[in-house]
JSON list of C-alpha atoms and ligand atoms in Angstrom, two decimals:
[
{"chain": "A", "resi": 21, "resn": "MET", "atom": "CA", "xyz": [14.52, -21.07, -3.66]},
{"chain": "A", "resi": 22, "resn": "THR", "atom": "CA", "xyz": [17.24, -19.85, -1.36]},
{"chain": "A", "resi": 23, "resn": "THR", "atom": "CA", "xyz": [16.43, -16.44, -0.03]},
{"chain": "A", "resi": 24, "resn": "ALA", "atom": "CA", "xyz": [18.92, -13.68, 0.62]},
{"chain": "A", "resi": 25, "resn": "SER", "atom": "CA", "xyz": [18.36, -14.01, 4.35]},
{"chain": "A", "resi": 26, "resn": "GLN", "atom": "CA", "xyz": [19.06, -17.74, 4.26]},
{"chain": "A", "resi": 27, "resn": "LYS", "atom": "CA", "xyz": [22.34, -17.11, 2.51]},
{"chain": "A", "resi": 28, "resn": "LYS", "atom": "CA", "xyz": [23.29, -14.84, 5.36]},
{"chain": "A", "resi": 29, "resn": "GLY", "atom": "CA", "xyz": [22.61, -17.60, 7.89]},
{"chain": "A", "resi": 30, "resn": "ARG", "atom": "CA", "xyz": [19.93, -15.49, 9.54]},
{"chain": "A", "resi": 31, "resn": "PRO", "atom": "CA", "xyz": [16.56, -17.04, 10.40]},
{"chain": "A", "resi": 32, "resn": "PRO", "atom": "CA", "xyz": [14.52, -16.18, 7.34]},
{"chain": "A", "resi": 33, "resn": "LEU", "atom": "CA", "xyz": [11.50, -13.94, 7.59]},
{"chain": "A", "resi": 34, "resn": "GLU", "atom": "CA", "xyz": [9.37, -15.58, 4.99]},
{"chain": "A", "resi": 35, "resn": "ILE", "atom": "CA", "xyz": [7.13, -13.68, 2.64]},
{"chain": "A", "resi": 36, "resn": "THR", "atom": "CA", "xyz": [4.04, -15.83, 2.67]},
{"chain": "A", "resi": 37, "resn": "GLU", "atom": "CA", "xyz": [1.63, -13.78, 0.60]},
{"chain": "A", "resi": 38, "resn": "VAL", "atom": "CA", "xyz": [1.58, -10.83, -1.77]},
{"chain": "A", "resi": 39, "resn": "ARG", "atom": "CA", "xyz": [-1.64, -9.21, -2.88]},
{"chain": "A", "resi": 40, "resn": "VAL", "atom": "CA", "xyz": [-1.80, -6.85, -5.79]},
{"chain": "A", "resi": 41, "resn": "SER", "atom": "CA", "xyz": [-4.29, -4.07, -6.43]},
{"chain": "A", "resi": 42, "resn": "PRO", "atom": "CA", "xyz": [-3.78, -2.23, -9.70]},
{"chain": "A", "resi": 43, "resn": "ALA", "atom": "CA", "xyz": [-3.65, 1.56, -9.50]},
{"chain": "A", "resi": 44, "resn": "GLY", "atom": "CA", "xyz": [-3.93, 4.34, -12.00]},
{"chain": "A", "resi": 45, "resn": "SER", "atom": "CA", "xyz": [-4.03, 4.18, -15.77]},
{"chain": "A", "resi": 46, "resn": "LYS", "atom": "CA", "xyz": [-1.41, 2.76, -18.10]},
{"chain": "A", "resi": 47, "resn": "GLU", "atom": "CA", "xyz": [0.30, 6.13, -18.36]},
{"chain": "A", "resi": 48, "resn": "ASP", "atom": "CA", "xyz": [0.73, 6.54, -14.62]},
{"chain": "A", "resi": 49, "resn": "LYS", "atom": "CA", "xyz": [4.06, 5.76, -13.02]},
{"chain": "A", "resi": 50, "resn": "LEU", "atom": "CA", "xyz": [2.24, 4.32, -10.02]},
{"chain": "A", "resi": 51, "resn": "LYS", "atom": "CA", "xyz": [1.24, 0.84, -11.16]},
{"chain": "A", "resi": 52, "resn": "ALA", "atom": "CA", "xyz": [-0.12, -0.98, -8.13]},
{"chain": "A", "resi": 53, "resn": "PHE", "atom": "CA", "xyz": [-0.51, -1.16, -4.40]},
{"chain": "A", "resi": 54, "resn": "CYS", "atom": "CA", "xyz": [0.53, -4.38, -2.69]},
{"chain": "A", "resi": 55, "resn": "SER", "atom": "CA", "xyz": [0.14, -5.88, 0.73]},
{"chain": "A", "resi": 56, "resn": "VAL", "atom": "CA", "xyz": [2.85, -8.25, 1.80]},
{"chain": "A", "resi": 57, "resn": "THR", "atom": "CA", "xyz": [2.41, -10.84, 4.55]},
{"chain": "A", "resi": 58, "resn": "PHE", "atom": "CA", "xyz": [5.43, -12.00, 6.52]},
{"chain": "A", "resi": 59, "resn": "ASP", "atom": "CA", "xyz": [5.44, -15.42, 8.20]},
{"chain": "A", "resi": 60, "resn": "GLN", "atom": "CA", "xyz": [1.65, -15.56, 7.89]},
{"chain": "A", "resi": 61, "resn": "CYS", "atom": "CA", "xyz": [1.31, -13.17, 10.80]},
{"chain": "A", "resi": 62, "resn": "PHE", "atom": "CA", "xyz": [2.34, -9.64, 9.88]},
{"chain": "A", "resi": 63, "resn": "VAL", "atom": "CA", "xyz": [1.03, -7.59, 6.98]},
{"chain": "A", "resi": 64, "resn": "VAL", "atom": "CA", "xyz": [2.49, -4.42, 5.50]},
{"chain": "A", "resi": 65, "resn": "ARG", "atom": "CA", "xyz": [0.07, -2.63, 3.23]},
{"chain": "A", "resi": 66, "resn": "ASP", "atom": "CA", "xyz": [0.47, 0.20, 0.79]},
{"chain": "A", "resi": 67, "resn": "ILE", "atom": "CA", "xyz": [3.72, -0.94, -0.79]},
{"chain": "A", "resi": 68, "resn": "ARG", "atom": "CA", "xyz": [3.68, 0.71, -4.20]},
{"chain": "A", "resi": 69, "resn": "VAL", "atom": "CA", "xyz": [4.89, -0.62, -7.52]},
{"chain": "A", "resi": 70, "resn": "ILE", "atom": "CA", "xyz": [6.31, 2.27, -9.51]},
{"chain": "A", "resi": 71, "resn": "GLU", "atom": "CA", "xyz": [7.65, 2.43, -13.05]},
{"chain": "A", "resi": 72, "resn": "GLY", "atom": "CA", "xyz": [10.97, 4.25, -13.07]},
{"chain": "A", "resi": 73, "resn": "SER", "atom": "CA", "xyz": [13.35, 5.03, -15.89]},
{"chain": "A", "resi": 74, "resn": "LYS", "atom": "CA", "xyz": [15.25, 1.80, -15.16]},
{"chain": "A", "resi": 75, "resn": "GLY", "atom": "CA", "xyz": [12.17, -0.37, -14.77]},
{"chain": "A", "resi": 76, "resn": "LEU", "atom": "CA", "xyz": [9.79, -1.31, -12.00]},
{"chain": "A", "resi": 77, "resn": "PHE", "atom": "CA", "xyz": [10.69, -0.79, -8.39]},
{"chain": "A", "resi": 78, "resn": "ILE", "atom": "CA", "xyz": [8.86, -0.76, -5.08]},
{"chain": "A", "resi": 79, "resn": "ALA", "atom": "CA", "xyz": [8.35, 2.08, -2.64]},
{"chain": "A", "resi": 80, "resn": "MET", "atom": "CA", "xyz": [7.66, 1.34, 0.97]},
{"chain": "A", "resi": 81, "resn": "PRO", "atom": "CA", "xyz": [4.59, 2.84, 2.65]},
{"chain": "A", "resi": 82, "resn": "SER", "atom": "CA", "xyz": [5.13, 6.42, 3.71]},
{"chain": "A", "resi": 83, "resn": "ARG", "atom": "CA", "xyz": [3.23, 9.36, 5.06]},
{"chain": "A", "resi": 84, "resn": "LYS", "atom": "CA", "xyz": [3.48, 13.01, 4.28]},
{"chain": "A", "resi": 85, "resn": "LEU", "atom": "CA", "xyz": [5.12, 15.09, 6.96]},
{"chain": "A", "resi": 86, "resn": "THR", "atom": "CA", "xyz": [2.68, 17.60, 8.39]},
{"chain": "A", "resi": 87, "resn": "VAL", "atom": "CA", "xyz": [2.96, 20.82, 10.32]},
{"chain": "A", "resi": 88, "resn": "ARG", "atom": "CA", "xyz": [0.29, 22.11, 12.69]},
{"chain": "A", "resi": 89, "resn": "CYS", "atom": "CA", "xyz": [-1.21, 25.54, 12.10]},
{"chain": "A", "resi": 90, "resn": "PRO", "atom": "CA", "xyz": [-0.38, 27.71, 15.13]},
{"chain": "A", "resi": 91, "resn": "GLY", "atom": "CA", "xyz": [-3.80, 29.37, 14.83]},
{"chain": "A", "resi": 92, "resn": "CYS", "atom": "CA", "xyz": [-6.23, 26.45, 14.53]},
{"chain": "A", "resi": 93, "resn": "ASN", "atom": "CA", "xyz": [-4.03, 23.37, 15.00]},
{"chain": "A", "resi": 94, "resn": "PHE", "atom": "CA", "xyz": [-5.02, 21.95, 11.59]},
{"chain": "A", "resi": 95, "resn": "LYS", "atom": "CA", "xyz": [-2.43, 19.60, 10.09]},
{"chain": "A", "resi": 96, "resn": "ASN", "atom": "CA", "xyz": [-0.98, 20.98, 6.86]},
{"chain": "A", "resi": 97, "resn": "VAL", "atom": "CA", "xyz": [1.61, 19.48, 4.53]},
{"chain": "A", "resi": 98, "resn": "VAL", "atom": "CA", "xyz": [5.08, 20.66, 5.54]},
{"chain": "A", "resi": 99, "resn": "ARG", "atom": "CA", "xyz": [6.32, 23.81, 3.82]},
{"chain": "A", "resi": 100, "resn": "SER", "atom": "CA", "xyz": [2.80, 25.14, 3.47]},
{"chain": "A", "resi": 101, "resn": "ASN", "atom": "CA", "xyz": [2.85, 28.91, 3.69]},
{"chain": "A", "resi": 102, "resn": "TYR", "atom": "CA", "xyz": [-0.79, 29.18, 4.66]},
{"chain": "A", "resi": 103, "resn": "CYS", "atom": "CA", "xyz": [-3.17, 26.99, 6.61]},
{"chain": "A", "resi": 104, "resn": "ASN", "atom": "CA", "xyz": [-5.67, 25.08, 4.49]},
{"chain": "A", "resi": 105, "resn": "GLN", "atom": "CA", "xyz": [-8.32, 25.41, 7.16]},
{"chain": "A", "resi": 106, "resn": "CYS", "atom": "CA", "xyz": [-8.12, 28.98, 8.49]},
{"chain": "A", "resi": 107, "resn": "GLY", "atom": "CA", "xyz": [-5.85, 30.68, 5.96]},
{"chain": "A", "resi": 108, "resn": "GLY", "atom": "CA", "xyz": [-3.46, 31.88, 8.63]},
{"chain": "A", "resi": 109, "resn": "SER", "atom": "CA", "xyz": [0.20, 32.04, 7.76]},
{"chain": "A", "resi": 110, "resn": "ILE", "atom": "CA", "xyz": [2.53, 29.29, 8.91]},
{"chain": "A", "resi": 111, "resn": "ASP", "atom": "CA", "xyz": [6.10, 30.22, 9.68]},
{"chain": "A", "resi": 112, "resn": "ARG", "atom": "CA", "xyz": [8.55, 28.18, 7.64]},
{"chain": "A", "resi": 113, "resn": "TYR", "atom": "CA", "xyz": [10.50, 27.62, 10.83]},
{"chain": "A", "resi": 114, "resn": "LEU", "atom": "CA", "xyz": [7.73, 25.27, 12.04]},
{"chain": "A", "resi": 115, "resn": "SER", "atom": "CA", "xyz": [8.16, 23.09, 8.94]},
{"chain": "A", "resi": 116, "resn": "GLU", "atom": "CA", "xyz": [11.89, 23.00, 9.42]},
{"chain": "A", "resi": 117, "resn": "GLN", "atom": "CA", "xyz": [11.36, 21.72, 12.94]},
{"chain": "A", "resi": 118, "resn": "VAL", "atom": "CA", "xyz": [9.20, 18.89, 11.60]},
{"chain": "A", "resi": 119, "resn": "GLU", "atom": "CA", "xyz": [11.57, 18.02, 8.77]},
{"chain": "A", "resi": 120, "resn": "GLN", "atom": "CA", "xyz": [14.61, 17.94, 11.05]},
{"chain": "A", "resi": 121, "resn": "GLY", "atom": "CA", "xyz": [16.97, 18.02, 8.14]},
{"chain": "A", "resi": 122, "resn": "ARG", "atom": "CA", "xyz": [15.21, 15.28, 6.19]},
{"chain": "A", "resi": 123, "resn": "SER", "atom": "CA", "xyz": [15.42, 15.94, 2.49]},
{"chain": "A", "resi": 124, "resn": "LYS", "atom": "CA", "xyz": [12.06, 14.37, 1.64]},
{"chain": "A", "resi": 125, "resn": "LEU", "atom": "CA", "xyz": [8.54, 15.49, 2.40]},
{"chain": "A", "resi": 126, "resn": "HIS", "atom": "CA", "xyz": [7.60, 11.92, 3.24]},
{"chain": "A", "resi": 127, "resn": "ALA", "atom": "CA", "xyz": [8.63, 9.64, 6.07]},
{"chain": "A", "resi": 128, "resn": "ASP", "atom": "CA", "xyz": [8.65, 5.85, 5.76]},
{"chain": "A", "resi": 129, "resn": "VAL", "atom": "CA", "xyz": [6.07, 4.09, 7.89]},
{"chain": "A", "resi": 130, "resn": "ALA", "atom": "CA", "xyz": [7.77, 0.69, 7.59]},
{"chain": "A", "resi": 131, "resn": "HIS", "atom": "CA", "xyz": [10.87, -0.37, 5.73]},
{"chain": "A", "resi": 132, "resn": "PRO", "atom": "CA", "xyz": [13.46, -3.15, 5.63]},
{"chain": "A", "resi": 133, "resn": "ILE", "atom": "CA", "xyz": [16.78, -2.42, 7.27]},
{"chain": "A", "resi": 134, "resn": "LEU", "atom": "CA", "xyz": [18.89, -4.84, 5.28]},
{"chain": "A", "resi": 135, "resn": "THR", "atom": "CA", "xyz": [19.51, -4.20, 1.60]},
{"chain": "A", "resi": 136, "resn": "GLU", "atom": "CA", "xyz": [19.23, -7.89, 0.76]},
{"chain": "A", "resi": 137, "resn": "PHE", "atom": "CA", "xyz": [15.87, -8.14, 2.47]},
{"chain": "A", "resi": 138, "resn": "ARG", "atom": "CA", "xyz": [14.67, -5.10, 0.60]},
{"chain": "A", "resi": 139, "resn": "GLU", "atom": "CA", "xyz": [15.66, -6.86, -2.61]},
{"chain": "A", "resi": 140, "resn": "GLU", "atom": "CA", "xyz": [13.86, -9.98, -1.48]},
{"chain": "A", "resi": 141, "resn": "ILE", "atom": "CA", "xyz": [10.67, -8.04, -0.86]},
{"chain": "A", "resi": 142, "resn": "GLN", "atom": "CA", "xyz": [11.04, -6.28, -4.17]},
{"chain": "A", "resi": 143, "resn": "ASP", "atom": "CA", "xyz": [11.56, -9.57, -6.04]},
{"chain": "A", "resi": 144, "resn": "HIS", "atom": "CA", "xyz": [8.45, -11.09, -4.48]},
{"chain": "A", "resi": 145, "resn": "VAL", "atom": "CA", "xyz": [6.31, -8.03, -5.10]},
{"chain": "A", "resi": 146, "resn": "LEU", "atom": "CA", "xyz": [7.39, -7.56, -8.70]},
{"chain": "A", "resi": 147, "resn": "ASP", "atom": "CA", "xyz": [6.89, -11.28, -9.40]},
{"chain": "A", "resi": 148, "resn": "ALA", "atom": "CA", "xyz": [3.40, -11.06, -7.97]},
{"chain": "A", "resi": 149, "resn": "TYR", "atom": "CA", "xyz": [2.68, -7.93, -9.97]},
{"chain": "A", "resi": 150, "resn": "GLU", "atom": "CA", "xyz": [3.82, -9.55, -13.21]},
{"chain": "A", "resi": 151, "resn": "ASN", "atom": "CA", "xyz": [1.77, -12.66, -12.48]},
{"chain": "A", "resi": 152, "resn": "PHE", "atom": "CA", "xyz": [-1.17, -10.42, -11.83]},
{"chain": "A", "resi": 153, "resn": "LEU", "atom": "CA", "xyz": [-0.69, -8.70, -15.19]},
{"chain": "A", "resi": 154, "resn": "ASP", "atom": "CA", "xyz": [-0.39, -12.06, -16.99]},
{"chain": "A", "resi": 155, "resn": "GLU", "atom": "CA", "xyz": [-3.57, -13.34, -15.41]},
{"chain": "A", "resi": 156, "resn": "SER", "atom": "CA", "xyz": [-5.44, -10.12, -16.10]},
{"chain": "A", "resi": 157, "resn": "GLU", "atom": "CA", "xyz": [-4.59, -10.33, -19.78]},
{"chain": "A", "resi": 158, "resn": "GLU", "atom": "CA", "xyz": [-5.10, -14.03, -20.18]},
{"chain": "A", "resi": 159, "resn": "TYR", "atom": "CA", "xyz": [-8.54, -14.51, -18.71]},
{"chain": "A", "resi": 160, "resn": "GLU", "atom": "CA", "xyz": [-11.93, -13.01, -19.33]},
{"chain": "A", "resi": 161, "resn": "PRO", "atom": "CA", "xyz": [-13.76, -11.78, -16.24]},
{"chain": "A", "resi": 162, "resn": "VAL", "atom": "CA", "xyz": [-15.80, -15.03, -16.05]},
{"chain": "A", "resi": 163, "resn": "GLY", "atom": "CA", "xyz": [-12.60, -17.00, -15.68]},
{"chain": "A", "resi": 164, "resn": "ILE", "atom": "CA", "xyz": [-10.94, -14.70, -13.19]},
{"chain": "A", "resi": 165, "resn": "LYS", "atom": "CA", "xyz": [-12.44, -16.20, -10.09]},
{"chain": "A", "resi": 166, "resn": "GLU", "atom": "CA", "xyz": [-10.54, -19.48, -10.08]},
{"chain": "A", "resi": 167, "resn": "GLU", "atom": "CA", "xyz": [-7.32, -17.92, -11.22]},
{"chain": "A", "resi": 168, "resn": "LYS", "atom": "CA", "xyz": [-7.53, -15.09, -8.79]},
{"chain": "A", "resi": 169, "resn": "SER", "atom": "CA", "xyz": [-8.17, -17.36, -5.83]},
{"chain": "A", "resi": 170, "resn": "SER", "atom": "CA", "xyz": [-5.23, -19.56, -6.74]},
{"chain": "A", "resi": 171, "resn": "PHE", "atom": "CA", "xyz": [-3.14, -16.45, -7.05]},
{"chain": "A", "resi": 172, "resn": "ILE", "atom": "CA", "xyz": [-4.17, -15.24, -3.63]},
{"chain": "A", "resi": 173, "resn": "ARG", "atom": "CA", "xyz": [-3.80, -18.79, -2.36]},
{"chain": "A", "resi": 174, "resn": "GLU", "atom": "CA", "xyz": [-5.83, -18.24, 0.79]},
{"chain": "A", "resi": 175, "resn": "ALA", "atom": "CA", "xyz": [-9.35, -17.05, 1.34]},
{"chain": "A", "resi": 176, "resn": "GLU", "atom": "CA", "xyz": [-9.32, -13.76, 3.13]},
{"chain": "A", "resi": 177, "resn": "PRO", "atom": "CA", "xyz": [-10.55, -14.56, 6.65]},
{"chain": "A", "resi": 178, "resn": "GLU", "atom": "CA", "xyz": [-12.53, -11.39, 7.02]},
{"chain": "A", "resi": 179, "resn": "PHE", "atom": "CA", "xyz": [-14.56, -12.32, 3.96]},
{"chain": "A", "resi": 180, "resn": "ALA", "atom": "CA", "xyz": [-14.84, -15.99, 4.79]},
{"chain": "A", "resi": 181, "resn": "ASP", "atom": "CA", "xyz": [-15.74, -15.75, 8.46]},
{"chain": "A", "resi": 182, "resn": "ARG", "atom": "CA", "xyz": [-18.27, -12.97, 8.57]},
{"chain": "A", "resi": 183, "resn": "GLY", "atom": "CA", "xyz": [-21.75, -13.66, 7.29]},
{"chain": "A", "resi": 184, "resn": "LYS", "atom": "CA", "xyz": [-22.21, -11.79, 4.07]},
{"chain": "A", "resi": 185, "resn": "PRO", "atom": "CA", "xyz": [-25.66, -11.14, 2.65]},
{"chain": "A", "resi": 186, "resn": "ALA", "atom": "CA", "xyz": [-24.56, -12.29, -0.78]},
{"chain": "A", "resi": 187, "resn": "PRO", "atom": "CA", "xyz": [-21.41, -13.86, -2.12]},
{"chain": "A", "resi": 188, "resn": "ARG", "atom": "CA", "xyz": [-19.23, -11.42, -3.97]},
{"chain": "A", "resi": 189, "resn": "GLY", "atom": "CA", "xyz": [-17.85, -12.06, -7.39]},
{"chain": "A", "resi": 190, "resn": "PRO", "atom": "CA", "xyz": [-14.25, -11.60, -8.40]},
{"chain": "A", "resi": 191, "resn": "LEU", "atom": "CA", "xyz": [-14.85, -8.26, -10.07]},
{"chain": "A", "resi": 192, "resn": "GLU", "atom": "CA", "xyz": [-16.36, -6.92, -6.90]},
{"chain": "A", "resi": 193, "resn": "ASP", "atom": "CA", "xyz": [-13.34, -8.09, -4.99]},
{"chain": "A", "resi": 194, "resn": "ILE", "atom": "CA", "xyz": [-11.06, -6.20, -7.31]},
{"chain": "A", "resi": 195, "resn": "GLN", "atom": "CA", "xyz": [-13.06, -3.01, -7.14]},
{"chain": "A", "resi": 196, "resn": "HIS", "atom": "CA", "xyz": [-13.41, -3.32, -3.42]},
{"chain": "A", "resi": 197, "resn": "GLU", "atom": "CA", "xyz": [-9.65, -3.47, -3.04]},
{"chain": "A", "resi": 198, "resn": "GLU", "atom": "CA", "xyz": [-9.16, -0.49, -5.30]},
{"chain": "A", "resi": 199, "resn": "LYS", "atom": "CA", "xyz": [-11.54, 1.54, -3.24]},
{"chain": "A", "resi": 200, "resn": "THR", "atom": "CA", "xyz": [-9.76, 0.55, -0.06]},
{"chain": "A", "resi": 201, "resn": "GLU", "atom": "CA", "xyz": [-6.44, 1.55, -1.47]},
{"chain": "A", "resi": 202, "resn": "ALA", "atom": "CA", "xyz": [-7.82, 4.80, -2.80]},
{"chain": "A", "resi": 203, "resn": "GLU", "atom": "CA", "xyz": [-8.84, 5.62, 0.73]},
{"chain": "A", "resi": 204, "resn": "PHE", "atom": "CA", "xyz": [-5.32, 4.88, 1.77]},
{"chain": "A", "resi": 205, "resn": "LEU", "atom": "CA", "xyz": [-4.17, 7.52, -0.64]},
{"chain": "A", "resi": 206, "resn": "GLY", "atom": "CA", "xyz": [-6.84, 9.90, 0.52]},
{"chain": "A", "resi": 207, "resn": "LYS", "atom": "CA", "xyz": [-5.66, 9.74, 4.08]},
{"chain": "A", "resi": 208, "resn": "ASP", "atom": "CA", "xyz": [-2.04, 10.11, 3.12]},
{"chain": "A", "resi": 209, "resn": "ASN", "atom": "CA", "xyz": [-1.69, 13.50, 4.73]},
{"chain": "A", "resi": 210, "resn": "SER", "atom": "CA", "xyz": [-3.14, 12.30, 7.98]},
{"chain": "A", "resi": 211, "resn": "GLU", "atom": "CA", "xyz": [-1.19, 10.84, 10.81]},
{"chain": "A", "resi": 212, "resn": "GLU", "atom": "CA", "xyz": [-4.11, 8.67, 11.88]},
{"chain": "A", "resi": 213, "resn": "GLU", "atom": "CA", "xyz": [-3.41, 4.98, 12.12]},
{"chain": "A", "resi": 214, "resn": "GLU", "atom": "CA", "xyz": [-5.27, 2.38, 10.16]},
{"chain": "A", "resi": 215, "resn": "GLU", "atom": "CA", "xyz": [-7.89, 2.01, 12.89]},
{"chain": "A", "resi": 216, "resn": "ALA", "atom": "CA", "xyz": [-9.31, 5.24, 11.62]},
{"chain": "A", "resi": 217, "resn": "LEU", "atom": "CA", "xyz": [-10.36, 3.56, 8.40]},
{"chain": "A", "resi": 218, "resn": "PRO", "atom": "CA", "xyz": [-13.85, 2.14, 8.28]},
{"chain": "A", "resi": 219, "resn": "PRO", "atom": "CA", "xyz": [-13.91, -1.64, 8.07]},
{"chain": "A", "resi": 220, "resn": "PRO", "atom": "CA", "xyz": [-13.75, -3.01, 4.52]},
{"chain": "A", "resi": 221, "resn": "GLU", "atom": "CA", "xyz": [-17.34, -4.16, 4.59]},
{"chain": "A", "resi": 222, "resn": "ASP", "atom": "CA", "xyz": [-18.43, -0.59, 5.16]},
{"chain": "A", "resi": 223, "resn": "ASN", "atom": "CA", "xyz": [-16.44, 0.54, 2.17]},
{"chain": "A", "resi": 224, "resn": "PHE", "atom": "CA", "xyz": [-18.19, -2.02, 0.11]},
{"chain": "A", "resi": 225, "resn": "SER", "atom": "CA", "xyz": [-21.65, -1.30, 1.38]},
{"chain": "A", "resi": 226, "resn": "THR", "atom": "CA", "xyz": [-21.36, 2.40, 0.66]},
{"chain": "A", "resi": 227, "resn": "GLY", "atom": "CA", "xyz": [-21.78, 1.41, -2.97]},
{"chain": "A", "resi": 228, "resn": "ILE", "atom": "CA", "xyz": [-19.03, 1.41, -5.48]},
{"chain": "A", "resi": 229, "resn": "PHE", "atom": "CA", "xyz": [-21.07, 0.95, -8.59]},
{"chain": "B", "resi": 22, "resn": "LIG", "atom": "ZN1", "xyz": [-5.18, 27.20, 10.68]}
]
């Protein structure tokens, strides 16, 4: 396959892995979260697959813009009239300073600069999502393990390298990923970086079932 970047004569940044975690119910417009690995060395998480009126598209990871309460310094979503922590009023002027003329309440965390590379990412992600759907429909849970590992193509090092008390089945993997992504959503209005998340093993050991 010739990628868009190769056509441009630019050294290609290769998408080497796409992981899919389903999100929401069938009615939701948000269909999945994906992590995309570039050149086997850089991962962008929290890329969303969304169903729009013209079909599926991807949205790059973003964070909500926040404004600090002048009274208690708590971070509130921009355009809040009152602080969610102390109830004090927040002057709209403070939000306008944060927004700086941006029309959206979200700011991209990472995004492609070139349109053709955006399309390349989108093609890979949507392919992976459709493969994921096919495999989910085609196989009973007992059969998922082999198919899922071939889909992922590589064992996740953090699972393979660290001593685990018991091997985890494929269903647990899926639920584990959902939980992790849910926490991504939960921290959406925070500016904390990913280091603030507990390690995945902790998520798992807190008990999902
Ligand atoms: Zn406050």
